[in-house]
CSV table of C-alpha atoms in Angstrom, one decimal:
chain,number,residue,atom,x,y,z
M,1,MET,CA,15.4,158.9,254.2
M,2,GLY,CA,17.0,160.2,251.1
M,3,GLU,CA,20.6,161.4,250.7
M,4,ILE,CA,19.6,165.0,250.2
M,5,MET,CA,17.6,165.0,253.4
M,6,PHE,CA,20.5,163.5,255.3
M,7,GLU,CA,22.8,166.2,253.9
M,8,ARG,CA,20.3,169.0,254.9
M,9,LEU,CA,20.1,167.5,258.4
M,10,ASP,CA,23.9,167.3,258.8
M,11,ASN,CA,24.2,170.9,257.6
M,12,ILE,CA,21.6,172.0,260.2
M,13,CYS,CA,23.5,170.2,263.0
M,14,LYS,CA,26.8,171.8,261.8
M,15,LYS,CA,25.2,175.3,261.8
M,16,TYR,CA,23.7,174.6,265.3
M,17,GLU,CA,27.1,173.8,266.7
M,18,GLU,CA,28.7,176.8,265.1
M,19,LEU,CA,26.0,179.1,266.7
M,20,LYS,CA,26.5,177.4,270.0
M,21,GLU,CA,30.2,178.3,269.8
M,22,GLU,CA,29.5,181.8,268.7
M,23,LEU,CA,27.2,182.4,271.7
M,24,THR,CA,30.1,181.7,274.1
M,25,LYS,CA,32.2,184.5,272.7
M,26,PRO,CA,32.4,187.6,274.9
M,27,GLU,CA,31.9,190.1,272.0
M,28,VAL,CA,28.6,188.3,271.2
M,29,PHE,CA,27.5,188.0,274.8
M,30,ASN,CA,28.1,191.8,275.3
M,31,ASP,CA,26.2,192.8,272.2
M,32,TYR,CA,22.4,192.4,273.0
M,33,ASN,CA,21.2,192.6,269.4
M,34,THR,CA,23.7,190.0,268.1
M,35,LEU,CA,23.0,187.8,271.1
M,36,LYS,CA,19.3,188.0,270.5
M,37,LYS,CA,19.6,187.3,266.8
M,38,LEU,CA,22.0,184.3,267.2
M,39,SER,CA,20.0,182.9,270.1
M,40,LYS,CA,16.8,182.9,268.0
M,41,GLU,CA,18.7,181.2,265.1
M,42,GLN,CA,19.9,178.5,267.4
M,43,SER,CA,16.5,178.1,269.1
M,44,ASP,CA,14.9,177.7,265.6
M,45,LEU,CA,17.2,174.8,264.8
M,46,GLU,CA,17.1,173.0,268.1
M,47,GLU,CA,14.0,171.0,267.6
M,48,THR,CA,15.3,169.6,264.3
M,49,VAL,CA,18.7,168.8,265.8
M,50,LEU,CA,17.2,166.9,268.7
M,51,LYS,CA,14.8,165.0,266.5
M,52,TYR,CA,17.6,164.0,264.1
M,53,GLN,CA,19.7,162.8,267.1
M,54,GLU,CA,16.6,160.7,268.2
M,55,TYR,CA,16.5,159.3,264.7
M,56,LYS,CA,20.2,158.3,264.8
M,57,ASP,CA,19.8,156.8,268.3
M,58,THR,CA,16.8,154.7,267.0
M,59,VAL,CA,18.8,153.5,264.0
M,60,LYS,CA,21.6,152.4,266.3
M,61,ALA,CA,19.1,150.6,268.6
M,62,ILE,CA,17.6,148.8,265.6
M,63,LYS,CA,21.0,147.5,264.5
M,64,GLU,CA,21.7,146.3,268.1
M,65,ALA,CA,18.3,144.5,268.2
M,66,GLU,CA,18.9,143.0,264.7
M,67,ALA,CA,22.2,141.5,266.1
M,68,LEU,CA,20.2,139.6,268.7
M,69,VAL,CA,17.4,138.2,266.5
M,70,ASP,CA,19.5,135.1,265.6
M,71,ASP,CA,20.3,134.5,269.3
M,72,PRO,CA,17.8,131.8,270.5
M,73,GLU,CA,17.9,133.3,274.1
M,74,PHE,CA,16.9,136.8,273.0
M,75,ALA,CA,15.2,136.2,269.6
M,76,GLU,CA,11.6,136.7,270.8
M,77,MET,CA,12.4,139.8,272.8
M,78,ALA,CA,14.6,141.3,270.0
M,79,THR,CA,11.8,140.7,267.4
M,80,MET,CA,9.2,142.6,269.5
M,81,GLU,CA,11.7,145.3,270.2
M,82,LEU,CA,12.5,145.6,266.4
M,83,GLU,CA,8.8,146.0,265.6
M,84,ASN,CA,8.5,148.8,268.1
M,85,LEU,CA,11.7,150.5,267.0
M,86,ASN,CA,10.7,150.4,263.3
M,87,ASP,CA,7.3,152.0,264.1
M,88,LYS,CA,9.2,154.7,266.1
M,89,LEU,CA,11.6,155.3,263.3
M,90,ALA,CA,8.8,155.7,260.8
M,91,LYS,CA,7.1,158.3,263.1
M,92,ILE,CA,10.4,160.2,263.6
M,93,HIS,CA,10.9,160.2,259.8
M,94,SER,CA,7.6,161.8,259.3
M,95,GLU,CA,8.3,164.4,262.0
M,96,LEU,CA,11.6,165.2,260.4
M,97,GLU,CA,10.0,165.7,257.0
M,98,VAL,CA,7.6,168.3,258.6
M,99,LEU,CA,10.5,170.0,260.4
M,100,LEU,CA,12.4,170.4,257.1
M,101,VAL,CA,9.5,172.2,255.4
M,102,PRO,CA,10.6,175.8,254.9
M,103,LYS,CA,9.1,177.9,257.7
M,104,ASP,CA,7.3,181.1,257.2
M,105,GLU,CA,9.5,183.7,258.9
M,106,ASN,CA,6.4,185.7,259.9
M,107,ASP,CA,4.7,182.8,261.8
M,108,GLY,CA,5.8,184.0,265.2
M,109,LYS,CA,4.7,187.7,264.6
M,110,ASN,CA,1.8,189.7,265.9
M,111,VAL,CA,-0.7,190.8,263.2
M,112,ILE,CA,-2.7,193.8,262.0
M,113,MET,CA,-6.2,192.8,260.8
M,114,GLU,CA,-8.4,195.0,258.7
M,115,ILE,CA,-12.1,194.1,258.2
M,116,ARG,CA,-14.3,196.1,255.8
M,117,GLY,CA,-18.0,195.8,255.0
M,118,ALA,CA,-18.1,195.2,251.2
M,119,ALA,CA,-21.1,194.2,249.1
M,120,GLY,CA,-24.5,194.4,250.9
M,121,GLY,CA,-24.7,197.9,252.4
M,122,ASP,CA,-25.7,197.9,256.1
M,123,GLU,CA,-25.8,194.1,256.3
M,124,ALA,CA,-22.2,193.9,255.1
M,125,ASN,CA,-21.1,196.3,257.8
M,126,ILE,CA,-23.1,194.3,260.4
M,127,PHE,CA,-21.3,191.1,259.2
M,128,ALA,CA,-18.0,192.9,259.4
M,129,GLY,CA,-18.8,193.5,263.1
M,130,ASP,CA,-19.7,189.8,263.5
M,131,LEU,CA,-16.4,188.8,262.1
M,132,PHE,CA,-14.5,191.2,264.4
M,133,ARG,CA,-16.4,189.6,267.3
M,134,MET,CA,-15.6,186.1,266.1
M,135,TYR,CA,-11.8,186.9,265.9
M,136,SER,CA,-11.9,188.7,269.2
M,137,TYR,CA,-13.3,185.5,270.9
M,138,TYR,CA,-10.8,183.4,269.1
M,139,ALA,CA,-8.0,185.7,270.3
M,140,ALA,CA,-9.2,185.4,273.9
M,141,GLN,CA,-9.3,181.6,273.7
M,142,ASN,CA,-5.6,181.7,272.7
M,143,GLY,CA,-4.6,184.2,275.3
M,144,TRP,CA,-3.9,186.9,272.7
M,145,LYS,CA,-4.5,190.7,273.3
M,146,ILE,CA,-6.4,193.0,270.9
M,147,GLU,CA,-5.7,196.7,270.4
M,148,VAL,CA,-8.1,198.6,268.1
M,149,LEU,CA,-6.3,201.1,266.0
M,150,ASN,CA,-9.1,202.6,263.9
M,151,ALA,CA,-12.8,201.9,263.7
M,152,LEU,CA,-15.6,203.4,261.5
M,153,GLU,CA,-18.9,202.2,262.8
M,154,GLY,CA,-21.8,201.5,260.4
M,155,SER,CA,-25.0,203.5,260.7
M,156,SER,CA,-27.0,200.3,261.5
M,157,GLY,CA,-24.3,198.6,263.6
M,158,GLY,CA,-21.1,196.7,262.9
M,159,TYR,CA,-18.2,198.5,261.1
M,160,SER,CA,-17.7,199.8,257.6
M,161,GLN,CA,-14.0,199.5,258.5
M,162,ILE,CA,-12.0,198.4,261.5
M,163,GLU,CA,-8.3,197.9,262.0
M,164,TYR,CA,-6.7,196.3,265.0
M,165,MET,CA,-3.6,194.6,266.2
M,166,ILE,CA,-3.6,191.1,267.8
M,167,LYS,CA,-0.6,190.4,270.0
M,168,GLY,CA,0.5,187.0,271.3
M,169,ASP,CA,2.4,183.8,270.6
M,170,ASN,CA,2.5,182.7,266.9
M,171,VAL,CA,-0.6,184.8,266.0
M,172,TYR,CA,0.3,185.0,262.3
M,173,SER,CA,0.8,181.3,262.0
M,174,LYS,CA,-2.9,180.8,262.8
M,175,LEU,CA,-4.5,183.8,261.2
M,176,LYS,CA,-2.5,184.1,257.9
M,177,TYR,CA,-5.1,182.1,256.1
M,178,GLU,CA,-8.0,184.5,256.9
M,179,SER,CA,-7.3,187.1,254.2
M,180,GLY,CA,-9.9,187.3,251.5
M,181,SER,CA,-13.6,187.8,250.9
M,182,HIS,CA,-16.0,186.3,253.5
M,183,ARG,CA,-19.6,185.8,252.4
M,184,VAL,CA,-22.6,185.6,254.6
M,185,GLN,CA,-26.0,184.1,253.7
M,186,ARG,CA,-28.8,185.0,256.1
M,187,VAL,CA,-32.0,187.0,256.6
M,188,PRO,CA,-31.0,190.5,257.5
M,189,THR,CA,-32.8,192.2,260.4
M,190,THR,CA,-34.0,194.8,258.0
M,191,GLU,CA,-35.6,192.2,255.7
M,192,THR,CA,-39.4,192.2,256.0
M,193,GLN,CA,-40.2,189.4,253.6
M,194,GLY,CA,-37.9,186.8,255.3
M,195,ARG,CA,-35.7,186.4,252.3
M,196,VAL,CA,-32.1,185.2,252.6
M,197,HIS,CA,-29.6,187.9,251.4
M,198,THR,CA,-25.9,187.4,250.5
M,199,SER,CA,-23.4,190.0,251.7
M,200,THR,CA,-19.7,190.1,251.9
M,201,ALA,CA,-16.9,191.6,254.1
M,202,THR,CA,-13.2,191.6,253.3
M,203,VAL,CA,-10.4,190.6,255.7
M,204,LEU,CA,-6.8,191.5,255.4
M,205,VAL,CA,-4.1,190.0,257.7
M,206,MET,CA,-0.6,191.5,257.8
M,207,PRO,CA,2.3,190.5,260.0
M,208,GLU,CA,3.8,193.2,262.2
M,209,VAL,CA,7.0,194.7,260.8
M,210,GLU,CA,10.0,196.0,262.7
M,211,ASP,CA,10.9,199.7,262.2
M,212,ALA,CA,14.2,198.6,260.7
M,213,GLU,CA,12.4,196.7,257.9
M,214,ILE,CA,10.9,199.7,256.2
M,215,GLU,CA,11.9,203.4,256.1
M,216,VAL,CA,9.3,206.1,255.6
M,217,LYS,CA,10.4,209.6,254.8
M,218,GLU,CA,8.5,212.5,256.6
M,219,SER,CA,8.6,214.4,253.3
M,220,ASP,CA,6.5,211.7,251.7
M,221,LEU,CA,3.7,212.1,254.3
M,222,LYS,CA,0.6,214.3,254.3
M,223,ILE,CA,-0.8,214.4,257.9
M,224,ASP,CA,-4.3,215.6,258.7
M,225,VAL,CA,-6.0,215.9,262.1
M,226,TYR,CA,-9.7,216.0,262.7
M,227,HIS,CA,-12.4,215.3,265.3
M,228,SER,CA,-12.9,211.6,266.1
M,229,SER,CA,-16.4,210.4,265.0
M,230,GLY,CA,-18.7,207.5,265.8
M,231,ALA,CA,-21.6,206.0,263.9
M,232,GLY,CA,-23.1,208.2,261.2
M,233,GLY,CA,-20.3,210.8,261.7
M,234,GLN,CA,-21.3,211.6,265.3
M,235,SER,CA,-18.5,213.5,267.0
M,236,VAL,CA,-16.9,211.5,269.8
M,237,ASN,CA,-14.9,214.5,271.2
M,238,THR,CA,-14.3,218.1,270.4
M,239,SER,CA,-10.5,218.0,270.1
M,240,ASN,CA,-8.6,217.3,266.9
M,241,SER,CA,-7.3,214.0,268.2
M,242,ALA,CA,-7.9,211.8,265.1
M,243,VAL,CA,-5.1,211.5,262.7
M,244,ARG,CA,-5.1,210.6,259.0
M,245,ILE,CA,-1.8,210.0,257.2
M,246,THR,CA,-1.4,209.8,253.4
M,247,HIS,CA,1.7,208.3,251.9
M,248,VAL,CA,1.9,210.5,248.8
M,249,PRO,CA,4.1,208.3,246.6
M,250,THR,CA,1.9,205.2,246.9
M,251,GLY,CA,-1.5,206.8,247.8
M,252,VAL,CA,-1.8,204.5,250.9
M,253,VAL,CA,-4.1,206.2,253.5
M,254,VAL,CA,-4.4,205.2,257.1
M,255,ALA,CA,-6.3,206.8,260.0
M,256,CYS,CA,-6.5,206.3,263.7
M,257,GLN,CA,-9.0,207.8,266.1
M,258,THR,CA,-9.4,205.4,269.0
M,259,GLU,CA,-7.1,207.3,271.4
M,260,ARG,CA,-7.9,210.6,273.1
M,261,SER,CA,-4.3,211.7,272.5
M,262,GLN,CA,-3.4,213.0,269.0
M,263,LEU,CA,0.2,211.8,269.6
M,264,LYS,CA,-0.9,208.3,270.4
M,265,ASN,CA,-3.2,208.2,267.4
M,266,LYS,CA,-0.3,209.4,265.2
M,267,GLU,CA,2.0,206.7,266.6
M,268,ASN,CA,-0.6,204.0,265.8
M,269,ALA,CA,-1.2,205.4,262.4
M,270,MET,CA,2.5,205.4,261.6
M,271,ARG,CA,2.7,201.8,262.8
M,272,LEU,CA,-0.2,200.8,260.6
M,273,LEU,CA,1.2,202.7,257.6
M,274,LYS,CA,4.5,200.9,257.8
M,275,ILE,CA,2.8,197.5,257.9
M,276,LYS,CA,0.6,198.4,254.9
M,277,LEU,CA,3.5,199.7,252.9
M,278,HIS,CA,5.5,196.6,253.7
M,279,ASP,CA,2.6,194.4,252.7
M,280,GLU,CA,2.1,196.3,249.4
M,281,MET,CA,5.9,196.1,248.7
M,282,LYS,CA,5.8,192.4,249.2
M,283,GLN,CA,2.8,191.9,246.9
M,284,LYS,CA,4.5,194.0,244.2
M,285,GLN,CA,7.7,192.1,244.4
M,286,GLU,CA,5.9,188.8,244.1
M,287,LYS,CA,4.0,190.0,241.0
M,288,GLU,CA,7.2,191.4,239.4
M,289,VAL,CA,9.2,188.2,239.6
M,290,GLY,CA,6.1,186.1,238.8
M,291,ALA,CA,6.4,184.3,242.2
M,292,GLU,CA,3.8,181.8,242.9
M,293,ARG,CA,2.2,181.4,246.4
M,294,LYS,CA,3.5,178.6,248.5
M,295,SER,CA,0.4,176.5,248.3
M,296,LYS,CA,-3.0,176.3,246.8
M,297,ILE,CA,-4.6,177.5,250.1
M,298,GLY,CA,-5.0,180.9,248.5
M,299,THR,CA,-3.5,184.1,247.3
M,300,GLY,CA,-4.6,186.2,250.2
M,301,ASP,CA,-6.2,188.7,247.8
M,302,ARG,CA,-9.2,190.4,249.3
M,303,SER,CA,-11.2,189.8,246.1
M,304,GLU,CA,-10.8,186.0,246.5
M,305,LYS,CA,-13.9,184.4,248.0
M,306,ILE,CA,-12.5,182.1,250.7
M,307,ARG,CA,-15.4,181.2,253.0
M,308,THR,CA,-19.2,181.2,253.2
M,309,TYR,CA,-21.2,181.5,256.5
M,310,ASN,CA,-24.7,180.0,255.8
M,311,TYR,CA,-27.0,180.8,258.7
M,312,PRO,CA,-30.2,178.9,257.6
M,313,GLN,CA,-28.1,175.7,257.4
M,314,ASN,CA,-25.8,176.5,260.4
M,315,ARG,CA,-22.9,175.7,258.0
M,316,VAL,CA,-19.5,177.3,257.4
M,317,THR,CA,-17.7,176.3,254.2
M,318,ASP,CA,-14.0,177.1,253.3
M,319,HIS,CA,-13.9,177.0,249.5
M,320,ARG,CA,-10.2,176.6,249.2
M,321,ILE,CA,-10.1,173.2,250.8
M,322,ASN,CA,-13.7,172.2,250.3
M,323,PHE,CA,-14.1,171.9,254.0
M,324,SER,CA,-17.6,172.3,255.7
M,325,ILE,CA,-18.6,172.3,259.3
M,326,MET,CA,-22.2,172.3,260.6
M,327,GLU,CA,-21.4,174.5,263.6
M,328,LEU,CA,-21.7,178.0,262.4
M,329,ASP,CA,-23.1,179.1,265.8
M,330,ARG,CA,-19.9,177.8,267.5
M,331,VAL,CA,-17.6,179.3,264.9
M,332,MET,CA,-19.1,182.7,265.3
M,333,ASP,CA,-18.4,182.4,269.0
M,334,GLY,CA,-14.7,182.0,268.2
M,335,HIS,CA,-14.4,178.2,267.9
M,336,LEU,CA,-12.3,178.6,264.7
M,337,GLU,CA,-9.8,175.8,265.5
M,338,PRO,CA,-11.3,173.0,263.4
M,339,ILE,CA,-11.2,175.3,260.3
M,340,ILE,CA,-7.8,176.6,261.0
M,341,GLU,CA,-6.3,173.2,261.8
M,342,ALA,CA,-7.8,171.9,258.5
M,343,LEU,CA,-6.1,174.8,256.6
M,344,ILE,CA,-2.8,174.2,258.3
M,345,THR,CA,-2.9,170.4,257.6
M,346,GLU,CA,-3.7,171.0,253.9
M,347,ASP,CA,-1.0,173.7,253.6
M,348,MET,CA,1.6,171.3,255.2
M,349,ARG,CA,0.5,168.5,252.8
M,350,LEU,CA,0.9,170.7,249.8
M,351,LYS,CA,4.3,172.0,250.9
M,352,LEU,CA,5.6,168.4,251.6
M,353,ALA,CA,4.4,167.5,248.1
M,354,GLY,CA,6.2,170.5,246.6
M,355,GLU,CA,3.0,171.9,245.1
M,356,LYS,CA,2.6,175.5,244.3
M,357,PHE,CA,-0.3,177.9,243.9
M,358,GLU,CA,-1.4,178.2,240.2
């Protein structure tokens, strides 16, 4: 383990002890926000601190075993113990490397997902609905909850646009790789000649933001209310409960119509607006400073083709990591774990190697 890594680990341990001391102070204990913030900081460091202590304990045990190797009475036992301890040390070393990889501060957050039918007309909207169903099943498997914020149904099924929140543990850490253009190759139900068509739907994944992270002025908003509508513009109810909010300075438009209450729809629309504005601001900052993405996994741009779902061959291919799986039927039923695990593994490999998106 290099000198720089030791230095980083020693600094983490020092910070951990300082936080531990801070948390015992009455003024911190009586301030809920400060207590919550410092407790999270300490909790985030704890795994690394404990793993580093295990590393040091193992190094100490190796030295003790080495001292017994030349003793005829304990040589055989000490040699076997040394072999086991060296294997253990190598494993801990790898685990510490992973723990020292900079963490994405958004990994533990809930997400807002937006899916839109893109190229392919009705078939694209149907595919957007299939993707929503796939992510819904995946969320259920992880014990996450889904809250639909806005949905515009396609005239032949599916959605031309659907926006929803997924709440649960570490949602963003699993779904952050899903942003981009998803392509489907299959015979549409409307196709009479049996020809395979290619259609696309776009997915956007945004981490939830706290109100304190972004301020929106009321004077910058244009708020419209209208009747909620279903497929083909069919009116869902006769009251003006649906809400559309336009952020005039940026032109960002959001709408919510899933609740019967206009107030609730407005609350959801405001929440969605803040998340979209935060995401746009982040993208703009990265472009202005010429920042590169953390890895070659992808930019998260909706125009970027990230995955193809080929129905005739029952195959799903993720183009960013050249990963294919011949289980499309299972994937569409929410069994996304093999793909997501492959993406996480490759992302981690690239970060450990210090590679950047180009």
